[in-house]
Structure formats: structure tokens, C-alpha cells
Amino acid sequence: MTAHPQILSLPAARRIAIAAQGFADRPPAGIADRRHLRRVLARIGLLQIDSVSVVARAHYLPLLSRLGPYPRALLDQAAWGRPRMLFEYWAHEASLLPMETQPLLRWRMARAEAGLGMYAELARFGREHRVTIDRLHATIAVDGPRPASALEGPKGAGGWWGWSEAKRALEWLFWAGHLTTASRRGFERVYDLPERVLPPSILACPTPSPADAQRELLRIAARALGVATASDLRDYFRLSPGETAPRIPELVEAGDLVPVSVAGWQNPAYLHRDADRPRRVAARALLAPFDPLVWDRARAERLFGFRYRLEIYTPAARRVHGYYVLPFLLGDRLVARVDLKSDRAAGCLRVLAAHAEPHAPPETAGALAVTLREMADWLTLGNVVVSGVGDLAGVLASSLRHTEEEHA
């Protein structure tokens, strides 16, 4: 007889998910160092990269949420310095990942070289322009690391179609694993050969079979999520249904995943065998739009009853909550959201709008004020300025005045 899966209440599932993402861990007592960075990456598995920098670049913010105000040079050194801890590749999206994950993504690089699993136009370019691709690969092999801007000829009209041939060739080589990121200049990727960037110990690691690599990627996803549906697990590293479907039963059979049912969820779920199951979580953090706790908007709605959409591409008149909105995690709930902007010219962090969730507790504004003050200090901005937009704006401005008086 098949045993019925255990049933988790929704609050229990929330606490498991929050703890899995590292929000139940004790923050550093002093300045965060590589040990703390390693601990966070062991929890969440990757940092998504995005070009938008309204507050700060996306890859810096999840560490702030989990470690508090840490030195951003810590991440820069780990990603692009020596000794290097992280490398760039396509994972959830463009991501920074621990070096140990690189062998697990070689199957994706091999598929990209075959024209699979990448943008259709880039795959077509790879088939039709191998002479250009090989020439630029040879140029970097001889001359050393280069950004696309140092190799570009004429560009097209704009967007992806505006990429020069050099940029397309370099991106194809990056996707196929023949080039990697040596450093970044501003936000521009500087390409070099993997053997000159990645540690020899990583390059010497055997290449797992696609099935073995996919199982391990799903294990990482399961640890990071705590409790998740098959769709949640698949999305973490952007695996396809065909790649995931055979692997999940294998992980259940191995004992890595425990089938469960979460109250209110329509689909079956899986609990990681080592997931923490805290009775209480005392989290307090602003979450970037690309934070792994909320990047899957459907999952965020299932877990928190929190409908979240990034409105950057929504016309201003139709935006509901603002341009670059960060949810506020307090305890085990998302209790508010704020539209933020780093105004370097004025030396302030601007709160363009602040909205409370219906269940927000009375202490929300005070806790959010402290968190915004910490963020402003981390950004080396002097003041936090609240506009009068949103139902939380007035009380937040008042709480910030008290916080600023204590900060002075």
C-alpha cells in the first residue's frame, strides 16, 4: 500500500521556504567575509545578474538581504578577482554561480554548441557564421581578454538585432562554453578563455552525464527552495519538463525528495530531506525583484498570497505599485512593498511609493524604516526621502524621522 504524503500547512511551507533561503541564519556579528558569502551561496545556489541598477545591480542585493550591509568588494573579488569563487553562465538566467557548479552545466554548453537551448537567432548565427566565430575565438586566444566593444564593427538597428557580428559571435562562444567572463568593465562583459579564468581543479573535474548533472541541479534547487512543486524545481535552473520528469522520481527513490501536500496548493510538492522546519522565523529584509525567494511570481503568490509583477515595462500611468518595487519580508510574511531609487545626484535613497499588505502588523513601518536606513548606509547615501504615494507612505515617513534622529 502506498503511504499518503504528509500534509504541510501553508504557514509551515512558508517558514521552510524562508529558512531554506537563509533568512533564518544568524547574520554576521562583524563585517561579512568569504565564509559568509560561501554560506549564502550554499543556501541559494546562484545570484541572478541583471542590467537594471535603479537601486543597485541585482546580484548585490540578495546578499544584502541575508548578510546585512556587507562590503560590495567582497562579491566583486569572488566573481572577478583571485582567488575566484564564482563564474558566470546561464542558469536561472544569466547568473553568478559557485565554481563547483561549472561541471554540472557542461551538458548545457554542449547543447548550445549544437544549436540547442539558446536563442533561435543566436543558434542560426552559429550555424551560418562559424568563420567569424572561429576568428574571434582565435583573436582572444592570442591577444587576451576583450570586451565586445573592442572588437565590434557596424551595429544593427537596436536591441538583440542591434548586436554587432562580434557581439553575437562572443555570446555564442560564451553560451557554448568556449569563452567565459574574465571581468566586467562597468556592466560590460570581458571575455577570455576558460582555461585562463577557471581554476585548474575545476577544469580537471570529470564531466557528468546530462542525467547526473540534472539530478544534482535539482538537488541544489530543492535545498534552496525547501519545499517545491516539480515546476518550481525545474524553474530554478531553467530545466525543461523533459529533462526534469525522469529525474524527480529518481530523487524521491534516493530519498533526496520527500513527497508532501501543501494546504491550498493544487499540485503535489516535494520537501528536501534536510530542510529546516522552524516554528518561527524572525526575518527582516527587502527583496530584490530577482531574489530567488520571489523571482517565480506564481510561487510567491502561492506561498505568501502576494501578487507581484515587475512594472518596469508597464507605461507609467498604468503602474500599480511603481517602477522598481522591492517586497518587504517581516517574520514569515511579505508585509509591504516599496518603489525605490538611488538618487546619487541628491545623495539620497528615494522611496517613491510605499504600500502595506492587508495583513501587515503595526510594527511594519518601524521595521521597514530601519531596513531602509541600513540600505541607504550600504549605498553610501545620506538620507532616505519618502514621497507621499501609497497607504504606508505617511507612517513610514514618520518612522524614518525617528530612525534618522537615532542615526544622527
CSV table of C-alpha atoms in Angstrom, one decimal:
chain,number,residue,atom,x,y,z
A,1,MET,CA,0.0,0.0,0.0
A,2,THR,CA,1.3,3.5,-0.9
A,3,ALA,CA,1.5,5.8,2.1
A,4,HIS,CA,-0.3,9.1,1.8
A,5,PRO,CA,2.1,12.1,1.6
A,6,GLN,CA,2.3,14.2,4.7
A,7,ILE,CA,0.4,17.5,4.7
A,8,LEU,CA,2.1,20.8,5.4
A,9,SER,CA,0.1,23.8,6.4
A,10,LEU,CA,0.8,26.9,4.3
A,11,PRO,CA,2.5,28.8,7.2
A,12,ALA,CA,4.8,25.8,7.7
A,13,ALA,CA,5.6,25.7,4.0
A,14,ARG,CA,6.4,29.5,4.1
A,15,ARG,CA,8.8,29.1,7.1
A,16,ILE,CA,10.5,26.1,5.4
A,17,ALA,CA,11.0,28.2,2.2
A,18,ILE,CA,12.3,31.2,4.0
A,19,ALA,CA,14.7,29.1,6.1
A,20,ALA,CA,15.9,27.3,3.0
A,21,GLN,CA,16.8,30.7,1.5
A,22,GLY,CA,19.0,31.6,4.5
A,23,PHE,CA,16.7,34.1,6.2
A,24,ALA,CA,16.7,32.1,9.5
A,25,ASP,CA,20.5,32.1,9.7
A,26,ARG,CA,22.2,34.4,12.2
A,27,PRO,CA,23.7,37.4,10.3
A,28,PRO,CA,27.5,38.1,10.8
A,29,ALA,CA,28.5,39.7,14.1
A,30,GLY,CA,31.0,41.8,12.2
A,31,ILE,CA,32.0,42.5,8.6
A,32,ALA,CA,30.9,39.7,6.3
A,33,ASP,CA,33.8,37.8,4.7
A,34,ARG,CA,34.2,35.0,2.1
A,35,ARG,CA,32.9,32.4,4.7
A,36,HIS,CA,29.6,34.2,4.9
A,37,LEU,CA,29.4,34.6,1.1
A,38,ARG,CA,30.1,30.9,0.8
A,39,ARG,CA,27.3,30.1,3.3
A,40,VAL,CA,24.7,32.1,1.4
A,41,LEU,CA,25.7,30.6,-1.9
A,42,ALA,CA,25.4,27.1,-0.4
A,43,ARG,CA,21.9,28.1,0.5
A,44,ILE,CA,20.7,29.8,-2.6
A,45,GLY,CA,22.9,28.3,-5.3
A,46,LEU,CA,23.3,31.3,-7.6
A,47,LEU,CA,22.9,35.1,-7.9
A,48,GLN,CA,20.9,36.3,-10.9
A,49,ILE,CA,22.6,39.1,-12.9
A,50,ASP,CA,20.5,41.9,-14.5
A,51,SER,CA,21.5,45.2,-16.1
A,52,VAL,CA,18.9,47.3,-14.2
A,53,SER,CA,20.6,49.4,-11.5
A,54,VAL,CA,17.8,51.6,-10.2
A,55,VAL,CA,18.9,50.8,-6.6
A,56,ALA,CA,21.9,48.6,-7.2
A,57,ARG,CA,22.8,45.8,-9.6
A,58,ALA,CA,20.6,42.8,-9.0
A,59,HIS,CA,23.4,40.4,-8.0
A,60,TYR,CA,24.4,42.6,-5.0
A,61,LEU,CA,21.0,42.8,-3.4
A,62,PRO,CA,20.3,39.2,-2.2
A,63,LEU,CA,23.5,39.2,-0.2
A,64,LEU,CA,22.4,42.5,1.5
A,65,SER,CA,19.1,40.8,2.3
A,66,ARG,CA,20.8,37.9,4.0
A,67,LEU,CA,24.1,39.3,5.4
A,68,GLY,CA,23.1,42.9,6.2
A,69,PRO,CA,25.4,45.8,5.0
A,70,TYR,CA,28.4,43.8,3.6
A,71,PRO,CA,31.3,45.2,1.5
A,72,ARG,CA,30.4,45.0,-2.1
A,73,ALA,CA,34.0,44.5,-2.9
A,74,LEU,CA,33.6,41.0,-1.3
A,75,LEU,CA,31.3,39.9,-4.2
A,76,ASP,CA,33.5,41.7,-6.8
A,77,GLN,CA,36.5,39.8,-5.6
A,78,ALA,CA,34.7,36.5,-5.5
A,79,ALA,CA,33.3,36.9,-9.0
A,80,TRP,CA,36.1,38.6,-10.9
A,81,GLY,CA,39.2,38.6,-8.7
A,82,ARG,CA,41.6,36.0,-7.4
A,83,PRO,CA,41.2,33.5,-5.9
A,84,ARG,CA,38.0,33.3,-7.8
A,85,MET,CA,34.9,31.6,-6.2
A,86,LEU,CA,32.3,32.3,-8.8
A,87,PHE,CA,31.8,32.1,-12.5
A,88,GLU,CA,29.2,33.4,-14.9
A,89,TYR,CA,26.8,31.3,-17.0
A,90,TRP,CA,23.2,30.8,-18.0
A,91,ALA,CA,21.4,29.1,-15.0
A,92,HIS,CA,18.1,30.6,-13.9
A,93,GLU,CA,19.0,33.5,-16.2
A,94,ALA,CA,22.5,35.0,-16.6
A,95,SER,CA,23.9,34.1,-13.2
A,96,LEU,CA,26.9,34.0,-10.9
A,97,LEU,CA,27.4,30.5,-9.6
A,98,PRO,CA,29.9,28.7,-7.3
A,99,MET,CA,32.8,27.2,-9.3
A,100,GLU,CA,31.8,23.7,-8.2
A,101,THR,CA,28.6,24.1,-10.3
A,102,GLN,CA,30.6,24.6,-13.6
A,103,PRO,CA,30.9,20.8,-14.5
A,104,LEU,CA,27.1,20.5,-13.9
A,105,LEU,CA,26.4,22.9,-16.7
A,106,ARG,CA,28.7,21.5,-19.4
A,107,TRP,CA,25.9,19.5,-20.9
A,108,ARG,CA,24.1,22.8,-21.5
A,109,MET,CA,27.2,24.2,-23.1
A,110,ALA,CA,27.4,21.1,-25.4
A,111,ARG,CA,23.8,21.5,-26.3
A,112,ALA,CA,24.4,25.2,-27.1
A,113,GLU,CA,27.3,24.3,-29.4
A,114,ALA,CA,24.8,22.0,-31.2
A,115,GLY,CA,22.4,25.0,-31.6
A,116,LEU,CA,20.0,23.8,-28.9
A,117,GLY,CA,18.7,25.6,-25.8
A,118,MET,CA,19.7,29.1,-26.8
A,119,TYR,CA,18.0,32.0,-28.6
A,120,ALA,CA,16.9,30.8,-32.0
A,121,GLU,CA,18.6,33.7,-33.8
A,122,LEU,CA,21.8,33.1,-32.0
A,123,ALA,CA,21.7,29.4,-32.9
A,124,ARG,CA,21.1,30.4,-36.5
A,125,PHE,CA,24.1,32.8,-36.3
A,126,GLY,CA,26.2,30.0,-35.0
A,127,ARG,CA,25.3,27.8,-38.0
A,128,GLU,CA,25.9,30.5,-40.6
A,129,HIS,CA,28.9,32.4,-39.3
A,130,ARG,CA,31.4,29.9,-38.0
A,131,VAL,CA,34.3,31.7,-39.8
A,132,THR,CA,33.6,34.9,-37.8
A,133,ILE,CA,33.1,32.9,-34.6
A,134,ASP,CA,36.4,31.0,-35.0
A,135,ARG,CA,38.3,34.1,-35.9
A,136,LEU,CA,37.2,36.0,-32.8
A,137,HIS,CA,37.9,32.9,-30.6
A,138,ALA,CA,41.4,32.8,-32.1
A,139,THR,CA,41.9,36.6,-31.5
A,140,ILE,CA,41.1,36.3,-27.8
A,141,ALA,CA,43.3,33.2,-27.6
A,142,VAL,CA,46.2,35.2,-28.9
A,143,ASP,CA,45.6,38.7,-27.7
A,144,GLY,CA,43.9,38.0,-24.3
A,145,PRO,CA,40.6,39.2,-22.8
A,146,ARG,CA,38.5,41.5,-24.7
A,147,PRO,CA,35.0,43.1,-24.4
A,148,ALA,CA,32.7,43.1,-27.4
A,149,SER,CA,33.2,46.9,-27.8
A,150,ALA,CA,36.9,46.4,-28.6
A,151,LEU,CA,36.1,44.0,-31.4
A,152,GLU,CA,32.8,45.4,-32.9
A,153,GLY,CA,32.2,46.5,-36.4
A,154,PRO,CA,28.9,48.1,-37.6
A,155,LYS,CA,25.9,47.5,-35.5
A,156,GLY,CA,22.2,46.9,-36.4
A,157,ALA,CA,19.1,48.9,-35.6
A,158,GLY,CA,18.8,48.1,-31.9
A,159,GLY,CA,18.0,45.5,-29.3
A,160,TRP,CA,19.3,42.0,-30.0
A,161,TRP,CA,19.1,42.8,-33.7
A,162,GLY,CA,21.4,45.7,-33.0
A,163,TRP,CA,24.2,43.4,-31.7
A,164,SER,CA,27.2,43.5,-34.0
A,165,GLU,CA,28.6,40.3,-35.5
A,166,ALA,CA,31.4,40.4,-33.0
A,167,LYS,CA,28.9,40.6,-30.1
A,168,ARG,CA,26.8,37.7,-31.5
A,169,ALA,CA,29.9,35.6,-32.0
A,170,LEU,CA,31.2,36.2,-28.5
A,171,GLU,CA,27.8,35.4,-27.0
A,172,TRP,CA,27.6,32.2,-29.0
A,173,LEU,CA,31.1,31.3,-27.7
A,174,PHE,CA,30.1,32.1,-24.1
A,175,TRP,CA,26.9,30.0,-24.3
A,176,ALA,CA,28.9,27.1,-25.8
A,177,GLY,CA,31.4,27.3,-23.0
A,178,HIS,CA,34.4,28.3,-25.3
A,179,LEU,CA,34.7,31.7,-23.6
A,180,THR,CA,33.8,32.9,-20.1
A,181,THR,CA,33.8,36.2,-18.2
A,182,ALA,CA,37.2,37.3,-17.1
A,183,SER,CA,35.9,40.6,-15.6
A,184,ARG,CA,33.4,43.3,-16.2
A,185,ARG,CA,34.0,46.9,-17.1
A,186,GLY,CA,31.0,48.7,-15.7
A,187,PHE,CA,28.4,46.2,-16.7
A,188,GLU,CA,30.2,45.1,-20.0
A,189,ARG,CA,31.4,41.5,-20.0
A,190,VAL,CA,35.1,41.0,-20.8
A,191,TYR,CA,35.6,37.6,-22.4
A,192,ASP,CA,38.5,35.2,-22.1
A,193,LEU,CA,39.3,31.5,-22.5
A,194,PRO,CA,38.0,29.3,-19.6
A,195,GLU,CA,41.5,27.8,-19.1
A,196,ARG,CA,42.8,31.3,-18.2
A,197,VAL,CA,40.0,32.1,-15.8
A,198,LEU,CA,38.7,28.9,-14.1
A,199,PRO,CA,40.8,27.1,-11.6
A,200,PRO,CA,42.7,24.1,-12.9
A,201,SER,CA,41.0,21.9,-10.3
A,202,ILE,CA,37.6,22.8,-11.8
A,203,LEU,CA,38.8,22.3,-15.4
A,204,ALA,CA,40.1,18.9,-14.4
A,205,CYS,CA,36.8,17.7,-12.9
A,206,PRO,CA,35.1,14.9,-14.9
A,207,THR,CA,32.1,15.9,-16.9
A,208,PRO,CA,29.0,14.3,-15.5
A,209,SER,CA,26.4,12.7,-17.8
A,210,PRO,CA,23.5,15.0,-18.5
A,211,ALA,CA,21.2,12.9,-16.3
A,212,ASP,CA,23.7,13.0,-13.4
A,213,ALA,CA,24.1,16.8,-13.8
A,214,GLN,CA,20.4,17.4,-14.0
A,215,ARG,CA,19.8,15.4,-10.8
A,216,GLU,CA,22.4,17.4,-9.0
A,217,LEU,CA,21.0,20.7,-10.2
A,218,LEU,CA,17.6,19.6,-9.0
A,219,ARG,CA,19.2,18.7,-5.6
A,220,ILE,CA,20.6,22.2,-5.4
A,221,ALA,CA,17.2,23.7,-6.3
A,222,ALA,CA,15.4,21.5,-3.7
A,223,ARG,CA,17.8,22.6,-1.0
A,224,ALA,CA,17.4,26.3,-2.0
A,225,LEU,CA,13.6,26.1,-2.1
A,226,GLY,CA,12.9,23.8,0.9
A,227,VAL,CA,9.5,22.7,-0.4
A,228,ALA,CA,8.6,23.0,-4.0
A,229,THR,CA,6.4,21.7,-6.8
A,230,ALA,CA,8.0,20.0,-9.8
A,231,SER,CA,7.6,23.2,-11.8
A,232,ASP,CA,9.4,25.2,-9.0
A,233,LEU,CA,12.3,22.8,-9.0
A,234,ARG,CA,12.6,22.8,-12.8
A,235,ASP,CA,12.4,26.6,-13.0
A,236,TYR,CA,15.4,27.2,-10.6
A,237,PHE,CA,17.9,26.2,-13.3
A,238,ARG,CA,15.5,26.6,-16.3
A,239,LEU,CA,15.4,22.8,-16.9
A,240,SER,CA,12.8,21.6,-19.4
A,241,PRO,CA,9.9,19.3,-18.5
A,242,GLY,CA,11.5,16.5,-20.5
A,243,GLU,CA,14.8,16.9,-18.5
A,244,THR,CA,13.0,17.1,-15.2
A,245,ALA,CA,10.3,14.4,-15.4
A,246,PRO,CA,12.5,11.3,-15.1
A,247,ARG,CA,14.8,12.9,-12.5
A,248,ILE,CA,12.3,13.7,-9.8
A,249,PRO,CA,11.1,10.1,-9.3
A,250,GLU,CA,14.8,9.1,-9.1
A,251,LEU,CA,15.4,11.7,-6.4
A,252,VAL,CA,12.4,10.5,-4.5
A,253,GLU,CA,13.6,6.9,-4.7
A,254,ALA,CA,17.1,8.0,-3.5
A,255,GLY,CA,15.4,9.8,-0.5
A,256,ASP,CA,16.6,13.3,-1.5
A,257,LEU,CA,13.0,14.4,-2.0
A,258,VAL,CA,10.0,13.6,0.2
A,259,PRO,CA,6.6,13.9,-1.4
A,260,VAL,CA,4.3,16.2,0.5
A,261,SER,CA,1.0,18.0,0.1
A,262,VAL,CA,0.8,21.7,0.9
A,263,ALA,CA,-2.5,23.0,2.0
A,264,GLY,CA,-4.0,25.2,-0.7
A,265,TRP,CA,-1.6,24.1,-3.5
A,266,GLN,CA,-3.1,22.3,-6.4
A,267,ASN,CA,0.0,20.3,-7.4
A,268,PRO,CA,2.0,17.8,-5.5
A,269,ALA,CA,5.1,19.1,-3.7
A,270,TYR,CA,8.4,17.8,-2.6
A,271,LEU,CA,10.3,18.5,0.7
A,272,HIS,CA,14.1,18.4,0.7
A,273,ARG,CA,15.1,15.7,3.1
A,274,ASP,CA,17.4,18.1,5.1
A,275,ALA,CA,15.0,21.1,5.0
A,276,ASP,CA,14.8,23.0,8.3
A,277,ARG,CA,11.3,23.2,9.7
A,278,PRO,CA,11.4,26.2,12.1
A,279,ARG,CA,8.4,27.0,14.3
A,280,ARG,CA,9.2,30.7,13.9
A,281,VAL,CA,11.2,32.9,11.6
A,282,ALA,CA,12.4,36.4,12.6
A,283,ALA,CA,13.3,37.6,9.1
A,284,ARG,CA,13.5,41.3,8.2
A,285,ALA,CA,14.7,42.1,4.6
A,286,LEU,CA,13.9,43.9,1.4
A,287,LEU,CA,13.9,41.6,-1.5
A,288,ALA,CA,15.2,42.5,-5.0
A,289,PRO,CA,12.8,41.7,-7.9
A,290,PHE,CA,15.3,38.9,-8.9
A,291,ASP,CA,15.7,37.4,-5.4
A,292,PRO,CA,15.3,33.6,-5.5
A,293,LEU,CA,12.5,33.8,-2.9
A,294,VAL,CA,10.3,35.8,-5.2
A,295,TRP,CA,11.6,35.6,-8.7
A,296,ASP,CA,9.0,32.9,-9.5
A,297,ARG,CA,5.9,35.2,-9.2
A,298,ALA,CA,3.4,32.3,-9.2
A,299,ARG,CA,5.3,30.6,-6.3
A,300,ALA,CA,5.4,33.9,-4.4
A,301,GLU,CA,1.7,34.1,-4.8
A,302,ARG,CA,1.2,30.5,-3.6
A,303,LEU,CA,3.4,30.9,-0.6
A,304,PHE,CA,2.6,34.4,0.5
A,305,GLY,CA,-0.7,35.4,-1.1
A,306,PHE,CA,1.5,38.2,-2.6
A,307,ARG,CA,0.8,39.1,-6.3
A,308,TYR,CA,4.0,40.6,-7.5
A,309,ARG,CA,4.8,42.0,-11.0
A,310,LEU,CA,7.8,43.9,-12.2
A,311,GLU,CA,6.3,47.1,-13.8
A,312,ILE,CA,9.5,48.4,-15.5
A,313,TYR,CA,7.9,47.8,-18.9
A,314,THR,CA,4.4,49.0,-17.9
A,315,PRO,CA,3.6,52.5,-19.0
A,316,ALA,CA,3.9,54.9,-16.0
A,317,ALA,CA,0.2,55.7,-16.0
A,318,ARG,CA,-0.7,52.0,-15.6
A,319,ARG,CA,1.7,51.1,-12.9
A,320,VAL,CA,0.0,49.9,-9.7
A,321,HIS,CA,3.0,50.0,-7.2
A,322,GLY,CA,5.9,51.6,-9.1
A,323,TYR,CA,8.8,51.2,-11.4
A,324,TYR,CA,11.3,49.1,-9.3
A,325,VAL,CA,9.4,47.6,-6.4
A,326,LEU,CA,11.0,45.6,-3.6
A,327,PRO,CA,8.8,43.4,-1.3
A,328,PHE,CA,9.5,43.6,2.4
A,329,LEU,CA,9.8,40.4,4.3
A,330,LEU,CA,9.0,40.6,8.0
A,331,GLY,CA,8.8,37.4,10.1
A,332,ASP,CA,7.3,34.8,7.7
A,333,ARG,CA,5.1,37.2,5.6
A,334,LEU,CA,5.6,39.7,2.8
A,335,VAL,CA,4.0,42.7,4.5
A,336,ALA,CA,4.8,45.7,2.3
A,337,ARG,CA,6.3,46.8,-0.9
A,338,VAL,CA,8.4,49.9,-1.7
A,339,ASP,CA,9.3,51.6,-5.0
A,340,LEU,CA,13.0,52.6,-4.5
A,341,LYS,CA,15.5,54.7,-6.4
A,342,SER,CA,19.1,55.5,-5.6
A,343,ASP,CA,19.4,59.2,-6.3
A,344,ARG,CA,23.2,59.7,-6.5
A,345,ALA,CA,23.0,63.3,-7.5
A,346,ALA,CA,20.9,64.3,-4.5
A,347,GLY,CA,22.7,61.8,-2.2
A,348,CYS,CA,19.5,60.1,-1.1
A,349,LEU,CA,17.6,56.9,-1.3
A,350,ARG,CA,14.1,57.8,-2.6
A,351,VAL,CA,11.0,55.9,-1.6
A,352,LEU,CA,8.8,56.8,-4.5
A,353,ALA,CA,5.8,54.7,-3.2
A,354,ALA,CA,5.1,52.6,-0.1
A,355,HIS,CA,2.2,50.2,0.2
A,356,ALA,CA,1.2,47.9,3.0
A,357,GLU,CA,-0.3,44.4,2.6
A,358,PRO,CA,-3.7,43.9,4.2
A,359,HIS,CA,-2.2,41.7,6.9
A,360,ALA,CA,0.7,44.0,7.7
A,361,PRO,CA,1.3,44.2,11.5
A,362,PRO,CA,1.6,47.5,13.3
A,363,GLU,CA,5.3,47.3,13.5
A,364,THR,CA,5.7,47.2,9.7
A,365,ALA,CA,6.6,50.8,9.2
A,366,GLY,CA,9.2,50.9,12.0
A,367,ALA,CA,10.9,47.7,10.9
A,368,LEU,CA,10.9,48.9,7.3
A,369,ALA,CA,12.4,52.3,8.3
A,370,VAL,CA,15.3,50.6,10.0
A,371,THR,CA,15.9,48.4,6.9
A,372,LEU,CA,15.8,51.4,4.6
A,373,ARG,CA,18.3,53.2,6.7
A,374,GLU,CA,20.6,50.2,6.6
A,375,MET,CA,20.3,50.1,2.8
A,376,ALA,CA,21.0,53.8,2.5
A,377,ASP,CA,24.1,53.4,4.6
A,378,TRP,CA,25.2,50.5,2.5
A,379,LEU,CA,24.7,52.5,-0.7
A,380,THR,CA,26.6,55.4,0.9
A,381,LEU,CA,23.5,57.7,0.6
A,382,GLY,CA,22.9,60.2,3.2
A,383,ASN,CA,19.1,60.4,3.5
A,384,VAL,CA,16.0,58.3,2.9
A,385,VAL,CA,13.3,60.5,1.4
A,386,VAL,CA,9.7,59.3,1.3
A,387,SER,CA,7.2,60.6,-1.3
A,388,GLY,CA,3.6,60.8,-0.3
A,389,VAL,CA,2.4,57.9,-2.5
A,390,GLY,CA,0.9,54.7,-1.1
A,391,ASP,CA,-1.0,53.9,2.1
A,392,LEU,CA,2.2,53.3,4.0
A,393,ALA,CA,4.0,56.4,3.0
A,394,GLY,CA,2.9,58.7,5.8
A,395,VAL,CA,3.6,56.4,8.7
A,396,LEU,CA,6.8,55.3,7.1
A,397,ALA,CA,8.0,58.9,6.8
A,398,SER,CA,7.2,59.4,10.5
A,399,SER,CA,9.1,56.2,11.4
A,400,LEU,CA,12.0,57.3,9.4
A,401,ARG,CA,12.2,60.6,11.1
A,402,HIS,CA,12.6,58.8,14.4
A,403,THR,CA,15.1,56.4,12.9
A,404,GLU,CA,17.1,59.3,11.4
A,405,GLU,CA,17.2,61.0,14.9
A,406,GLU,CA,18.6,57.9,16.4
A,407,HIS,CA,21.0,57.5,13.5
A,408,ALA,CA,22.3,61.1,13.8
